[in-house]
Amino acid sequence: MIRRSLRLIPQQLSTCDSLPVWNTAAAATRRSLSAGPSTQGEEKQSAFLGKRWKDTAETVIIGGGCIGVSLAYHLAKAGMKDVVLLEKSELTAGSTWHAAGLTTYFHPGINLKKIHYYSIKLYERLEEETGQAVGFHQPGSIRIASTPTRVDELKHQMTRAHWHPTPQYLVEPEKVQELFPLLNMNKVLAGLYNPGDGHIDPYSLTMALAAGARKYGAQLYYPAEVTGLIPQPNGTWDVVTAHGTIHANRIVNAAGFWAREVGKLIGLPHPLIPVHHQYVVTATVPEVKALNRELPVLRDLEGSYYLRQERDGLLFGPYESQEKMKLQDSWVTDGVPPGFGKELFESDLDRIMDHVEAAMDMVPVLRNADIINIVSGPITYSPDILPMVGPHQGVQNYWVAIGFGYGIIHAGGIGKFLSDWIMSGEPQFDLIELDPNRYGRWTTTQYTALKARESYGFNNIVGYPKEERFAGRPTERTSGLYEELKTKCSMGFHAGWEQPHWFYKPGDDTGYKPSFRRTNWFEPVRREYKQVMEKVGVIDLTPFGKFTVKGKDSIHLLDHLFANTIPKVGFTNISHILTPRGRVYAELTVSQLSPGEFLLITGSGSELHDLRWIEEVAVRGKYNTDIANVTDEIGVLGIAGPLARKVLQKLTPDDLGNTSFKFLQSRKLNIAGIPVTAIRISYTGELGWELYHKRQDTSALYRALMQAGQEEGIDNFGTYAMNALRLEKGFRAWGAEMNCDTNPLEAGLQYFIKLNKPADFIGKQALTKIKEKGLQRKLVYLTLNTDNVDPEGNESVWHNGKVVGNTTSGTYSYSTNQSLAFAYVPVELSTTGQKLEVELLGNKYPATVIQEPLVLTEPTRSRKQRSAAV
C-alpha cells in the first residue's frame, strides 16, 4: 500500500518505456523491450556475419556489458592485436542497460578508490576520444550522516582518503543545505561531499567504449553465444560458438549474470547470485524544475537509499534489508532463462516502502511527486558484494571480471587494471580484495545466497574497523577446536575459517561490539598479551594456507620463485615472492622437511592467491614438481611464551633445548603421541613453536597442551593479541606493510632479500635497479599519543600541514601504554626522532619515528643475555 501522498501511476509500473535518461540521443536507446533491438551507435546484430570470422585471437572476452566492452577497449588501445569480444545477444543486455548509472570517487577501501578515480577521468574524456555522446553528469554527491556514529564514520573515511587524489570533503550542515536545498535538515549532522561524482547513461557509455574498441582494432561479435570452452594441453583455449570456433591464448569471463553458465562449461561453479534491485523514477517535481543547477546525488546512509535528479524529477533506489530483499535463486539452481537479456522483473513497491518513507522524510518534495516508473532488474552479487577480477587458480589462462554490483563505476578502471595485468604479467597495484581466488570449495550455493542477502541488506551499514558479518557461518572450514571454543571467544572469519579473535573471562563484556574507538575487547587483549609475555599461551592457527612442494625440480623452482635462499633440510626461513617489477607478491614460511620436500605456509587470505602464482611459474618454466594444497588436511596450533618449552617438553622425549632445537629449525616430533611437524617460530616474537598435524588430531593435541601446562598457568590467546605482539616486535604483515604496491627495500625487508644469490629469481633485475636508483619512501615505526582511539592502518600521515604518507597497520602497545603504527613516508622524513602527525577520527595526533623494534624478540634477548654472560 502506498502511504503518505506519493502518487503512483499504475499503468507504467511494469514497463520500461520511460527509463530514466538525460538527453534525447540517449533516450532513443532506453526503449521498451517490444520495440525491437536498437541500431543507434552500433552495428546491427547480424552485421558481423558479413565480416571475416576470426578463428584465432590473443584474447577472447565473453560478455558485452560495460565491463567486457571496457576490457576490449583497453586491450586494443594498449596495442594487443586480435582482441575478440563475444556477446550472446546484444551489447548492454543483462544488467548494464537498466543500471541507474551512478558514478562516485568514494570507496571505503583503498585501491578501489583508484578504480573509481580512473573510471571518472576516462568518462570525462571518452566522448572527445570516440565521438560518441556518453550522457555524463557531474553534479557531485553527498553522503548524509544523521547520527553521531555516522559522523565518526565520515571522519574515519576522510583520513583514509586524504592520501589519495580523490576529491572529498567533510562538510557542515549549512554546506549540505547549500548544495541540496530541498533537504529536511532536522536530522543532518554532517555530509561527505565528493565534487565530480554524478551519473552516466550506461548504454551510451558502453557504445562509446565499443566505438573506441573498434577504433583500436578489436572485433565485437554478436549475437554469438559461447557454447563450449575446450582447454588445450598448452594452456590455450578453443572457444566454440554457432558461427565457428576461435582458438584463443586466453579467455576472460565477463558475462554478468550469465557468468555462472560460462563457468559451468569448464566445471567452475562461480559463487554468484542475481538480486532484484529496484529504483523509482518520478515525474517532474516543480521544486526541482525551479532550480538553476542540477542537484548532487544524495546517499542517505541511515535510510539506505540513493537519490538523484532525473531530468526535472527524481530517481531513488533503496537497498532493503536482508529479510525483505529478493534473490533470483532459481537462476542458480536452474540456470538463467535462455532468452533473458533486456527483460525486467515484476516491481514490488511494498517491499521498499520503508525506504520510500525515509526518502520522503529527508526530501519532502517527494511526498507530492508522481511515480512514472519502477525499474526492477537483476544485478549479480558475489558473497561479499565485491567483484571477482583476475586469473583463476587451477585453470590456465582463464580470467574473470564478474560479480559487479556497481559495474558502471567499476567498468573503466577494471578494464584498465585487467588490461595492464594481461599485458605486463602482473597487476599494477594490489587488489587482493577482488581476487576470484578468495573463494574456494567451502563457498557453497547456500553460503553464497545467505551472504548475498546480508551484503545487499548491509549496503549502507556503518563501516567499522575489524568488521565481522555472521551470515552463512560457520562453513565446512572449522578446526577441531571450533565446538570447544565457540562459546568462549569472539570468532573472526578468515577465508572460510573460524578463528578466535579474543577470549572471554567472567566479568567481561562479551560479544561483537564494534566501534571506532577502543571497545570491549581492549582490556581482555591486554590480559592475553600479558599471558604470552609472562607465561604461555596457545593459539589456533589452522587457517594458514599450507602447500607441499616436492619433486626433481623443487629446489630449482623455489630458488627461482623466492628472493631468499632455500633453507637447508631441517630449517625454516621467511621468503618473499616478487613480481617482475620487484613488488612483493607474497610472503611465505618455507621449511625443507627432507631433501627436496618443502612445506610452504602463507596467510589464510592468500591461500589460492599464492598457490595460483606458484603453479603458474611451475607450468611456465616446465619444472618437474608436485605441488599440493594441504590447507584443509592439516591443523596448526601455536604455543608461545617464556614457559612454552617447559610445557612442550613434558609431552615429548625429544630434547627441545635451545642448542638441540634452535630458532627456525623444523623437525618431526611426537607430542603426547600425536605426530607433528614442529617449527620453532612464532609471530608473537616470543619463544614458541608452530605444531602442524593432521586436522583430526587438533582437539587431542590442544587438550594435551592445556593439561600439561596447568602448573605454568597456560591459557588461550587470539589474533588480536598476536597482532599487538607482532607490531611491538616490528614484524611486517603481508597485505599491510608489503603487497603489490610496495618493493621489499622500502618495506625494510632487506634481510630476507638475497640479491647476491646465484639464482635469477623473479624481480631480481628490477630490484637491483630500484636499489641503484634509491628509494623515494620508507616504512617507519611510529609511536603516537592518542586518547581512546588507536590506528588501524591506511590513515593519513601529516607534516607541516600536508599529507606526506599513510599508516599500514597499528595497535595499542600494552608494554609501553601508547599507540603504535607502521607508516610509509618520504625518505627525508624517515629518520629516528622525526615528528609527524597521524589523523584519527578528525584529530591529528602527535607521532614520532622511533627505532624498531619497541620490544626485542625472544631470540634477540636470549642472544644478548648469552653474550653478556660471556
PDB file of N, CA and C in Angstrom, residues 743-775:
ATOM      1  N   ASN A 743      57.845  -2.286  -2.761  1.00  0.00           N
ATOM      2  CA  ASN A 743      59.005  -3.141  -3.000  1.00  0.00           C
ATOM      3  C   ASN A 743      59.624  -3.506  -1.644  1.00  0.00           C
ATOM      4  N   PRO A 744      60.368  -4.598  -1.580  1.00  0.00           N
ATOM      5  CA  PRO A 744      60.854  -5.079  -0.280  1.00  0.00           C
ATOM      6  C   PRO A 744      61.896  -4.172   0.364  1.00  0.00           C
ATOM      7  N   LEU A 745      62.553  -3.339  -0.421  1.00  0.00           N
ATOM      8  CA  LEU A 745      63.573  -2.462   0.153  1.00  0.00           C
ATOM      9  C   LEU A 745      62.921  -1.334   0.941  1.00  0.00           C
ATOM     10  N   GLU A 746      61.905  -0.707   0.394  1.00  0.00           N
ATOM     11  CA  GLU A 746      61.222   0.354   1.134  1.00  0.00           C
ATOM     12  C   GLU A 746      60.446  -0.213   2.314  1.00  0.00           C
ATOM     13  N   ALA A 747      60.089  -1.505   2.241  1.00  0.00           N
ATOM     14  CA  ALA A 747      59.372  -2.153   3.340  1.00  0.00           C
ATOM     15  C   ALA A 747      60.310  -2.626   4.447  1.00  0.00           C
ATOM     16  N   GLY A 748      61.612  -2.449   4.266  1.00  0.00           N
ATOM     17  CA  GLY A 748      62.568  -2.847   5.292  1.00  0.00           C
ATOM     18  C   GLY A 748      62.788  -4.340   5.374  1.00  0.00           C
ATOM     19  N   LEU A 749      62.717  -5.023   4.225  1.00  0.00           N
ATOM     20  CA  LEU A 749      62.860  -6.480   4.192  1.00  0.00           C
ATOM     21  C   LEU A 749      64.210  -6.922   3.647  1.00  0.00           C
ATOM     22  N   GLN A 750      65.196  -6.041   3.690  1.00  0.00           N
ATOM     23  CA  GLN A 750      66.490  -6.344   3.091  1.00  0.00           C
ATOM     24  C   GLN A 750      67.096  -7.641   3.617  1.00  0.00           C
ATOM     25  N   TYR A 751      66.864  -7.953   4.880  1.00  0.00           N
ATOM     26  CA  TYR A 751      67.447  -9.157   5.487  1.00  0.00           C
ATOM     27  C   TYR A 751      67.011 -10.415   4.745  1.00  0.00           C
ATOM     28  N   PHE A 752      65.809 -10.377   4.164  1.00  0.00           N
ATOM     29  CA  PHE A 752      65.248 -11.567   3.523  1.00  0.00           C
ATOM     30  C   PHE A 752      65.480 -11.594   2.010  1.00  0.00           C
ATOM     31  N   ILE A 753      66.111 -10.544   1.473  1.00  0.00           N
ATOM     32  CA  ILE A 753      66.292 -10.420   0.031  1.00  0.00           C
ATOM     33  C   ILE A 753      67.765 -10.637  -0.296  1.00  0.00           C
ATOM     34  N   LYS A 754      68.073 -11.690  -1.034  1.00  0.00           N
ATOM     35  CA  LYS A 754      69.462 -12.050  -1.319  1.00  0.00           C
ATOM     36  C   LYS A 754      69.776 -11.763  -2.786  1.00  0.00           C
ATOM     37  N   LEU A 755      70.087 -10.484  -3.036  1.00  0.00           N
ATOM     38  CA  LEU A 755      70.390 -10.080  -4.405  1.00  0.00           C
ATOM     39  C   LEU A 755      71.656 -10.741  -4.935  1.00  0.00           C
ATOM     40  N   ASN A 756      72.493 -11.233  -4.031  1.00  0.00           N
ATOM     41  CA  ASN A 756      73.750 -11.840  -4.468  1.00  0.00           C
ATOM     42  C   ASN A 756      73.660 -13.348  -4.634  1.00  0.00           C
ATOM     43  N   LYS A 757      72.478 -13.919  -4.442  1.00  0.00           N
ATOM     44  CA  LYS A 757      72.399 -15.367  -4.624  1.00  0.00           C
ATOM     45  C   LYS A 757      72.468 -15.691  -6.121  1.00  0.00           C
ATOM     46  N   PRO A 758      73.033 -16.845  -6.476  1.00  0.00           N
ATOM     47  CA  PRO A 758      73.253 -17.156  -7.905  1.00  0.00           C
ATOM     48  C   PRO A 758      71.967 -17.209  -8.726  1.00  0.00           C
ATOM     49  N   ALA A 759      70.890 -17.703  -8.154  1.00  0.00           N
ATOM     50  CA  ALA A 759      69.666 -17.888  -8.931  1.00  0.00           C
ATOM     51  C   ALA A 759      69.092 -16.548  -9.378  1.00  0.00           C
ATOM     52  N   ASP A 760      68.572 -16.533 -10.595  1.00  0.00           N
ATOM     53  CA  ASP A 760      67.945 -15.323 -11.134  1.00  0.00           C
ATOM     54  C   ASP A 760      66.470 -15.345 -10.747  1.00  0.00           C
ATOM     55  N   PHE A 761      66.198 -14.994  -9.497  1.00  0.00           N
ATOM     56  CA  PHE A 761      64.820 -15.047  -9.036  1.00  0.00           C
ATOM     57  C   PHE A 761      63.973 -13.958  -9.685  1.00  0.00           C
ATOM     58  N   ILE A 762      62.680 -14.191  -9.744  1.00  0.00           N
ATOM     59  CA  ILE A 762      61.758 -13.241 -10.363  1.00  0.00           C
ATOM     60  C   ILE A 762      61.850 -11.903  -9.629  1.00  0.00           C
ATOM     61  N   GLY A 763      62.028 -10.836 -10.377  1.00  0.00           N
ATOM     62  CA  GLY A 763      62.116  -9.497  -9.801  1.00  0.00           C
ATOM     63  C   GLY A 763      63.523  -9.057  -9.455  1.00  0.00           C
ATOM     64  N   LYS A 764      64.508  -9.941  -9.608  1.00  0.00           N
ATOM     65  CA  LYS A 764      65.876  -9.615  -9.195  1.00  0.00           C
ATOM     66  C   LYS A 764      66.430  -8.425  -9.974  1.00  0.00           C
ATOM     67  N   GLN A 765      66.246  -8.442 -11.275  1.00  0.00           N
ATOM     68  CA  GLN A 765      66.792  -7.355 -12.089  1.00  0.00           C
ATOM     69  C   GLN A 765      66.119  -6.025 -11.763  1.00  0.00           C
ATOM     70  N   ALA A 766      64.813  -6.070 -11.612  1.00  0.00           N
ATOM     71  CA  ALA A 766      64.090  -4.838 -11.292  1.00  0.00           C
ATOM     72  C   ALA A 766      64.504  -4.295  -9.934  1.00  0.00           C
ATOM     73  N   LEU A 767      64.676  -5.186  -8.978  1.00  0.00           N
ATOM     74  CA  LEU A 767      65.037  -4.763  -7.627  1.00  0.00           C
ATOM     75  C   LEU A 767      66.453  -4.192  -7.593  1.00  0.00           C
ATOM     76  N   THR A 768      67.327  -4.760  -8.388  1.00  0.00           N
ATOM     77  CA  THR A 768      68.687  -4.218  -8.477  1.00  0.00           C
ATOM     78  C   THR A 768      68.660  -2.779  -8.976  1.00  0.00           C
ATOM     79  N   LYS A 769      67.806  -2.512  -9.961  1.00  0.00           N
ATOM     80  CA  LYS A 769      67.686  -1.145 -10.483  1.00  0.00           C
ATOM     81  C   LYS A 769      67.064  -0.210  -9.445  1.00  0.00           C
ATOM     82  N   ILE A 770      66.079  -0.723  -8.711  1.00  0.00           N
ATOM     83  CA  ILE A 770      65.459   0.095  -7.656  1.00  0.00           C
ATOM     84  C   ILE A 770      66.501   0.482  -6.611  1.00  0.00           C
ATOM     85  N   LYS A 771      67.332  -0.469  -6.248  1.00  0.00           N
ATOM     86  CA  LYS A 771      68.377  -0.202  -5.250  1.00  0.00           C
ATOM     87  C   LYS A 771      69.375   0.828  -5.768  1.00  0.00           C
ATOM     88  N   GLU A 772      69.747   0.704  -7.039  1.00  0.00           N
ATOM     89  CA  GLU A 772      70.703   1.647  -7.617  1.00  0.00           C
ATOM     90  C   GLU A 772      70.113   3.051  -7.704  1.00  0.00           C
ATOM     91  N   LYS A 773      68.847   3.132  -8.033  1.00  0.00           N
ATOM     92  CA  LYS A 773      68.192   4.429  -8.197  1.00  0.00           C
ATOM     93  C   LYS A 773      67.975   5.114  -6.860  1.00  0.00           C
ATOM     94  N   GLY A 774      67.762   4.327  -5.806  1.00  0.00           N
ATOM     95  CA  GLY A 774      67.499   4.894  -4.491  1.00  0.00           C
ATOM     96  C   GLY A 774      66.012   4.970  -4.205  1.00  0.00           C
ATOM     97  N   LEU A 775      65.660   4.899  -2.935  1.00  0.00           N
ATOM     98  CA  LEU A 775      64.260   4.873  -2.529  1.00  0.00           C
ATOM     99  C   LEU A 775      63.682   6.272  -2.415  1.00  0.00           C
TER     100      LEU A 775
END
